[in-house]
Amino acid sequence: MSDEDKKATPEAGTEAGPTRDAPTGDAPTGDAGPITEAGSTKEATVAAAPAPAPAVPKAPAKPAAPPLELSPAGKALADAVAGLGFDLGEARPDSWGNPTFEVAPDRLVDLGTALKAKLGLSYLACLAPLDWPDRWEVAYHLYDFERKTWLALKTRIPKDQVQIPSVTPLWPAANWYEREGYDMYGVEFAGHPHLARLLMSDDWQTFPLRKDHPMDLEGGY
Amino acid sequence: MSGLNMIEVRTEEMVLNMGPHHPSTHGVLRLVLTLDGEIIRSCSPVIGYLHRGMEKLAENRTFVQYPGIIDRYEYLTAMFTGVLYSMSAEKIAGIEVPEKAVWMRMIMMELNRIASHLFWLGTYMLDLGANGLLFYALREREMILNLFEEVCGARLLYSYACVGGVRFPNSPTFEKHCREFLKLFPDRIKDYEAIVTDNPVFLERVDGVGVFDRQACLDYGVSGPPLRSVGVKKDLRKDNPSLFYDQVAFDVPIGTRGDTLDRYLLRIEEMRQSVRIIEQCLDRMPAEGAYKAKVPAVIKVPPGEVYFALESPRGELGAYMVTNNADKCYRLKLRCPSYNHTQFLPVAIVGQKVSDVMAIFGSLDVILPEVDR
Amino acid sequence: MPPELENNVGITTIDALYNWAKSNSVWPLGFATACCGIEMIATVTPRFDISRFGSEVFRATPRQADLMIVAGTITKKMAPVVKLLYEQMPEPKWVIAMGACAVAGGVFNECYSVVDGVDRLIPVDVFIPGCPPRPEAVIHGLMQLQKKIRTESMLDRQERIARHLAYQKELSDEATRRHLGDDTKLQLPGLPT
């Protein structure tokens, strides 16, 4: 453990410097419109993110969602993550008080390495891709045994790009989750050791969980 | 001796296909094993033979319809899945569940935990070649199913929990019957232990077999009894209590050796602890009160997201739900312990003998619809 | 008939005798894919005890089985395996589709990966509805099958096999197109690289 610690510490330290202003510095070079927006307006994303669903009419007389706040354990974990020196902005709570951080795809592996080495987050509980109308999103849920809470990392890529760095070398549990993500959404996890279909048969043609994929496939595929 | 020429024996590795139709895989898992003699050199599980599109269905079925479907996702612990889905939606929407409904959910979940462990016990012994215990274990399981039937009319898939509470009120005789069962059951556990625990044939098959590595378990996201068998004390009922688990007293047994025997002993002990929990729940459950909160006929959940998890008999049963102010969820990712356990299987069995595959695989208590969804 | 044999000899047809024997020793294939499999196992236990009907001998291999109880959802990935298992069973053979999924796809009927009923793949003799059917329903289904077996005649057997084959050919033409793509996929997919 201590070996890893020593190895990872300088790496993370050097990485943290140049990448600190990556979200603002990187985004204009690529035409990653949604990423810039996401990077700059972190706090507004809870309210803004689910909004683009054109099919659903706004129901006015709805019980509003209760105000969100971090659980005490989540607060402690969020502070610890903020102390790592990655400029992640403020943690956003989900409805169970777990902190959520946005992270740009190119810093994901660096952040993951630092989290694993310095905070001991080696337990990847869940990995879920999402298909939003304007972007792909991948949510990683890590469990912290010390503070007894989950940490969510979110990374997003524009619709026309389906490459995202793989975290399988960091967390072996991600192996099948990423294969499933590829199988269901067609999101490619660059650097994955064996990115093949997992749940569907090898010769399956479509990506079933994409939003434009129909529920039923009449007449085969 | 020196005059004898040693005959050079060359062995070839053999590829052995197990499944997808195999009596010991408890479903439709396919394992491709590479064998060197009796030793397993590599193993690659092939899954997806029961992929039924649960997550796609969640995006196409309303909050009222889906609790009935999600039972099929994990049919041995159907009470847990319904509660998981309902509570995720309740967390986002901020729906308060009446106290009585929470206690009822807890009672049902713990009864279901016992039923699931009993079924595991019976079929695991079947895998190890002991036919008899299946009949004993399923006899007690039928008693629990009778209780479920009394409350919600179904034996296996209950559709019991719904957003806002539970779907059925308590039957007047439920408490009496439940207490009768709780009184009788600890003695029955003693019976199983008398048959199995000190049985030398059983010990030969499990003692010291399939010792898991602690760090590998953490890396692969193993949870539940397999994780506790290597000495990691992770029980979401204690660590991240939902429902009223923080108000009842119970112990979380953990193992020391991390072998198959430990996982068996943990499950036996968990059944005893579940009996304790149910007794406390019955004592504390209010006699009167609503069993369901007032929710509109068409439930719409405001935008939000939650990762919610329960400690199911197999481990961390989680759901990542994203909602969109619609009557359906925008995305539901089901995090199932068996998925990680199946992924962990190659790590656990490489280097072991082929006859131990089913002893180790059975001790993980994998259930295939949970893997494939 | 000599008087001393009057109480000791019965006269029957070979068909009746053969069918009586067949119908009381239907050995099922333990083929459980999903939830219904649990209820199928519950049928074996003392509370329901399917051995009263001579069917408690669940075989692991299709080559020793007479009856295939398809208990659970059949997915498109599983479909070639189901066909293969059915074809490995020796004649005479029967199929029970147990549960809504095996009958018509059940609640998963609309799903992209699910075959809408096992009768798209293999001929079915008895359908048991329910989600899942209770063990009593399974036993009732078995009794219906026994009733059907008792009406068969040995002379019809060739015809029955021919009918099965014709049905299968028709099915495989239609079903493979619908669910399996083309004929090559009827074999088990190869080992992963």
Short mmCIF file of C-alpha atoms in Angstrom, two decimals, chain B residues 35-288:
data_model
loop_
_atom_site.label_atom_id
_atom_site.label_comp_id
_atom_site.label_asym_id
_atom_site.label_seq_id
_atom_site.Cartn_x
_atom_site.Cartn_y
_atom_site.Cartn_z
CA LEU B 35 -8.33 -27.54 -17.76
CA ASP B 36 -4.89 -28.91 -17.20
CA GLY B 37 -5.72 -32.31 -15.86
CA GLU B 38 -8.00 -31.46 -12.99
CA ILE B 39 -6.66 -27.97 -12.41
CA ILE B 40 -8.47 -25.00 -13.86
CA ARG B 41 -6.15 -22.76 -15.83
CA SER B 42 -8.63 -20.21 -17.05
CA CYS B 43 -12.32 -19.55 -16.91
CA SER B 44 -14.47 -17.20 -18.89
CA PRO B 45 -18.12 -16.86 -17.97
CA VAL B 46 -20.55 -16.20 -20.80
CA ILE B 47 -23.67 -14.44 -19.61
CA GLY B 48 -26.72 -12.89 -21.17
CA TYR B 49 -28.81 -16.01 -21.76
CA LEU B 50 -31.53 -14.49 -19.62
CA HIS B 51 -31.19 -10.87 -20.61
CA ARG B 52 -34.77 -9.65 -20.60
CA GLY B 53 -34.32 -5.93 -20.95
CA MET B 54 -35.22 -4.99 -17.38
CA GLU B 55 -33.61 -1.56 -17.66
CA LYS B 56 -35.29 -0.80 -20.96
CA LEU B 57 -38.61 -1.85 -19.45
CA ALA B 58 -38.03 0.55 -16.56
CA GLU B 59 -37.88 3.42 -19.02
CA ASN B 60 -41.14 2.31 -20.61
CA ARG B 61 -43.27 1.38 -17.61
CA THR B 62 -44.77 3.79 -15.10
CA PHE B 63 -44.00 3.96 -11.41
CA VAL B 64 -47.23 2.11 -10.77
CA GLN B 65 -46.57 -0.67 -13.24
CA TYR B 66 -42.93 -1.35 -12.69
CA PRO B 67 -42.90 -2.62 -9.06
CA GLY B 68 -44.77 -5.64 -10.38
CA ILE B 69 -42.15 -6.27 -13.02
CA ILE B 70 -39.05 -5.70 -10.96
CA ASP B 71 -39.89 -8.74 -8.83
CA ARG B 72 -38.84 -10.86 -11.79
CA TYR B 73 -35.42 -9.30 -11.69
CA GLU B 74 -34.51 -11.11 -8.51
CA TYR B 75 -37.18 -13.66 -7.89
CA LEU B 76 -35.76 -15.26 -4.77
CA THR B 77 -35.77 -11.93 -2.98
CA ALA B 78 -38.72 -10.29 -4.64
CA MET B 79 -39.55 -8.28 -1.52
CA PHE B 80 -36.20 -6.51 -1.69
CA THR B 81 -36.43 -5.48 -5.31
CA GLY B 82 -39.85 -3.95 -4.88
CA VAL B 83 -38.73 -2.02 -1.81
CA LEU B 84 -35.57 -0.92 -3.60
CA TYR B 85 -37.42 0.54 -6.53
CA SER B 86 -40.13 2.15 -4.44
CA MET B 87 -37.70 3.68 -2.00
CA SER B 88 -35.54 5.11 -4.77
CA ALA B 89 -38.56 6.89 -6.18
CA GLU B 90 -39.68 7.97 -2.71
CA LYS B 91 -36.27 9.43 -1.95
CA ILE B 92 -36.35 11.60 -5.06
CA ALA B 93 -39.97 12.64 -4.71
CA GLY B 94 -39.75 13.11 -0.96
CA ILE B 95 -42.73 10.90 -0.22
CA GLU B 96 -43.14 10.07 3.45
CA VAL B 97 -44.02 6.45 4.07
CA PRO B 98 -46.31 5.67 7.03
CA GLU B 99 -44.57 4.07 9.96
CA LYS B 100 -46.55 0.89 9.80
CA ALA B 101 -45.63 0.34 6.16
CA VAL B 102 -41.94 0.66 6.98
CA TRP B 103 -42.18 -1.99 9.68
CA MET B 104 -44.16 -4.23 7.34
CA ARG B 105 -41.52 -3.85 4.66
CA MET B 106 -38.81 -4.77 7.13
CA ILE B 107 -40.65 -7.85 8.34
CA MET B 108 -41.23 -9.02 4.81
CA MET B 109 -37.67 -8.37 3.77
CA GLU B 110 -36.22 -10.29 6.67
CA LEU B 111 -38.63 -13.18 6.14
CA ASN B 112 -37.56 -13.16 2.53
CA ARG B 113 -33.92 -13.20 3.58
CA ILE B 114 -34.56 -16.37 5.55
CA ALA B 115 -36.45 -17.92 2.63
CA SER B 116 -33.66 -17.06 0.24
CA HIS B 117 -30.96 -18.47 2.50
CA LEU B 118 -33.03 -21.62 2.99
CA PHE B 119 -33.33 -22.08 -0.73
CA TRP B 120 -29.62 -21.52 -1.06
CA LEU B 121 -28.94 -24.06 1.66
CA GLY B 122 -31.05 -26.72 -0.03
CA THR B 123 -29.70 -26.24 -3.52
CA TYR B 124 -26.13 -25.83 -2.30
CA MET B 125 -26.30 -29.16 -0.57
CA LEU B 126 -27.72 -30.56 -3.80
CA ASP B 127 -24.65 -29.25 -5.62
CA LEU B 128 -22.41 -30.92 -3.09
CA GLY B 129 -24.25 -34.19 -3.54
CA ALA B 130 -26.50 -34.24 -0.48
CA ASN B 131 -30.08 -34.56 -1.67
CA GLY B 132 -31.80 -34.76 1.66
CA LEU B 133 -31.44 -31.27 3.02
CA LEU B 134 -33.35 -29.75 0.11
CA PHE B 135 -36.51 -31.28 1.49
CA TYR B 136 -35.91 -30.02 5.02
CA ALA B 137 -34.95 -26.53 3.94
CA LEU B 138 -37.81 -26.15 1.51
CA ARG B 139 -40.23 -27.41 4.14
CA GLU B 140 -39.46 -24.38 6.28
CA ARG B 141 -39.42 -22.16 3.22
CA GLU B 142 -42.98 -23.24 2.48
CA MET B 143 -43.97 -21.97 5.93
CA ILE B 144 -42.62 -18.54 5.02
CA LEU B 145 -44.35 -18.68 1.67
CA ASN B 146 -47.57 -19.38 3.54
CA LEU B 147 -47.05 -16.16 5.47
CA PHE B 148 -46.44 -14.24 2.26
CA GLU B 149 -49.46 -15.81 0.69
CA GLU B 150 -51.55 -14.75 3.63
CA VAL B 151 -50.53 -11.13 3.16
CA CYS B 152 -50.36 -10.71 -0.58
CA GLY B 153 -51.68 -13.87 -2.16
CA ALA B 154 -48.57 -14.87 -4.03
CA ARG B 155 -45.90 -17.46 -3.37
CA LEU B 156 -42.96 -16.18 -5.32
CA LEU B 157 -43.49 -12.79 -6.95
CA TYR B 158 -45.34 -10.58 -4.57
CA SER B 159 -45.72 -7.06 -6.01
CA TYR B 160 -45.86 -6.12 -2.36
CA ALA B 161 -44.12 -2.80 -2.06
CA CYS B 162 -45.33 0.14 -4.09
CA VAL B 163 -44.38 3.78 -4.22
CA GLY B 164 -45.75 5.21 -0.99
CA GLY B 165 -45.98 2.10 1.13
CA VAL B 166 -47.15 -1.44 0.67
CA ARG B 167 -49.94 -2.63 -1.53
CA PHE B 168 -51.83 -4.80 0.92
CA PRO B 169 -52.92 -4.33 4.51
CA ASN B 170 -51.89 -6.78 7.14
CA SER B 171 -54.09 -9.80 7.50
CA PRO B 172 -55.53 -10.06 11.02
CA THR B 173 -53.87 -13.39 11.72
CA PHE B 174 -50.50 -12.55 10.22
CA GLU B 175 -48.81 -11.60 13.45
CA LYS B 176 -49.96 -14.75 15.21
CA HIS B 177 -48.77 -17.01 12.41
CA CYS B 178 -45.52 -15.13 12.08
CA ARG B 179 -44.75 -15.50 15.77
CA GLU B 180 -45.54 -19.20 15.60
CA PHE B 181 -43.01 -19.54 12.82
CA LEU B 182 -40.38 -17.53 14.66
CA LYS B 183 -40.83 -19.70 17.72
CA LEU B 184 -40.34 -22.86 15.76
CA PHE B 185 -37.62 -21.83 13.35
CA PRO B 186 -34.53 -21.60 15.62
CA ASP B 187 -34.96 -25.25 16.49
CA ARG B 188 -35.06 -26.10 12.82
CA ILE B 189 -31.78 -24.27 12.28
CA LYS B 190 -30.33 -26.51 14.97
CA ASP B 191 -31.55 -29.46 12.94
CA TYR B 192 -29.74 -28.28 9.84
CA GLU B 193 -26.61 -27.70 11.80
CA ALA B 194 -26.87 -31.18 13.30
CA ILE B 195 -27.14 -32.64 9.81
CA VAL B 196 -24.60 -30.49 8.03
CA THR B 197 -22.17 -28.44 10.06
CA ASP B 198 -20.24 -31.22 11.74
CA ASN B 199 -20.70 -33.68 8.92
CA PRO B 200 -17.21 -34.88 7.93
CA VAL B 201 -18.22 -35.41 4.31
CA PHE B 202 -19.46 -31.85 4.10
CA LEU B 203 -16.40 -30.45 5.84
CA GLU B 204 -14.17 -32.30 3.42
CA ARG B 205 -15.85 -30.50 0.54
CA VAL B 206 -15.85 -26.99 2.00
CA ASP B 207 -13.23 -26.58 4.71
CA GLY B 208 -10.35 -24.56 3.33
CA VAL B 209 -11.80 -24.69 -0.19
CA GLY B 210 -12.02 -21.50 -2.20
CA VAL B 211 -10.22 -19.10 0.10
CA PHE B 212 -10.78 -15.60 -1.21
CA ASP B 213 -8.27 -12.83 -1.15
CA ARG B 214 -9.41 -9.76 0.73
CA GLN B 215 -8.06 -7.19 -1.70
CA ALA B 216 -9.33 -9.09 -4.73
CA CYS B 217 -12.81 -9.12 -3.20
CA LEU B 218 -12.70 -5.34 -2.77
CA ASP B 219 -11.31 -4.79 -6.26
CA TYR B 220 -14.07 -6.81 -7.85
CA GLY B 221 -16.88 -5.26 -5.87
CA VAL B 222 -17.83 -8.43 -4.02
CA SER B 223 -20.42 -7.80 -1.32
CA GLY B 224 -22.66 -9.62 1.11
CA PRO B 225 -21.63 -12.87 2.83
CA PRO B 226 -18.66 -13.52 0.47
CA LEU B 227 -17.17 -10.14 1.43
CA ARG B 228 -17.92 -10.59 5.11
CA SER B 229 -16.29 -14.03 5.00
CA VAL B 230 -12.92 -12.39 4.36
CA GLY B 231 -13.35 -10.17 7.39
CA VAL B 232 -14.65 -6.95 5.87
CA LYS B 233 -17.53 -5.74 7.97
CA LYS B 234 -19.81 -4.24 5.39
CA ASP B 235 -23.49 -4.59 5.99
CA LEU B 236 -25.60 -1.80 4.59
CA ARG B 237 -28.18 -2.38 7.30
CA LYS B 238 -25.60 -1.18 9.81
CA ASP B 239 -23.45 1.14 7.72
CA ASN B 240 -26.06 2.98 5.68
CA PRO B 241 -29.29 2.20 7.49
CA SER B 242 -32.47 2.82 5.61
CA LEU B 243 -35.97 1.92 6.79
CA PHE B 244 -35.75 1.44 10.58
CA TYR B 245 -32.68 -0.75 10.64
CA ASP B 246 -30.96 1.73 12.93
CA GLN B 247 -33.65 1.13 15.55
CA VAL B 248 -33.37 -2.63 15.87
CA ALA B 249 -30.61 -4.59 17.53
CA PHE B 250 -28.82 -7.29 15.59
CA ASP B 251 -25.29 -8.52 15.00
CA VAL B 252 -23.38 -8.77 11.78
CA PRO B 253 -21.34 -11.95 11.76
CA ILE B 254 -18.03 -11.82 9.94
CA GLY B 255 -15.74 -14.63 8.96
CA THR B 256 -12.07 -15.06 9.55
CA ARG B 257 -10.78 -17.58 7.02
CA GLY B 258 -12.63 -16.54 3.87
CA ASP B 259 -13.32 -20.08 2.76
CA THR B 260 -16.48 -21.80 1.64
CA LEU B 261 -17.24 -23.08 5.11
CA ASP B 262 -17.20 -19.53 6.46
CA ARG B 263 -19.75 -18.41 3.92
CA TYR B 264 -22.00 -21.28 4.89
CA LEU B 265 -21.70 -20.46 8.59
CA LEU B 266 -22.36 -16.76 7.96
CA ARG B 267 -25.61 -17.47 6.19
CA ILE B 268 -26.76 -19.78 8.95
CA GLU B 269 -26.01 -17.08 11.51
CA GLU B 270 -27.73 -14.44 9.40
CA MET B 271 -30.92 -16.46 9.54
CA ARG B 272 -30.78 -16.36 13.33
CA GLN B 273 -30.22 -12.62 13.28
CA SER B 274 -33.15 -12.16 10.91
CA VAL B 275 -35.37 -13.95 13.42
CA ARG B 276 -34.21 -11.45 16.02
CA ILE B 277 -35.00 -8.52 13.76
CA ILE B 278 -38.46 -9.77 12.88
CA GLU B 279 -39.34 -10.26 16.54
CA GLN B 280 -38.39 -6.67 17.32
CA CYS B 281 -40.32 -5.42 14.30
CA LEU B 282 -43.44 -7.28 15.37
CA ASP B 283 -43.13 -5.82 18.87
CA ARG B 284 -42.72 -2.29 17.66
CA MET B 285 -45.11 -2.21 14.73
CA PRO B 286 -48.15 -0.05 15.53
CA ALA B 287 -51.39 -1.98 15.46
CA GLU B 288 -53.29 0.80 13.74
#
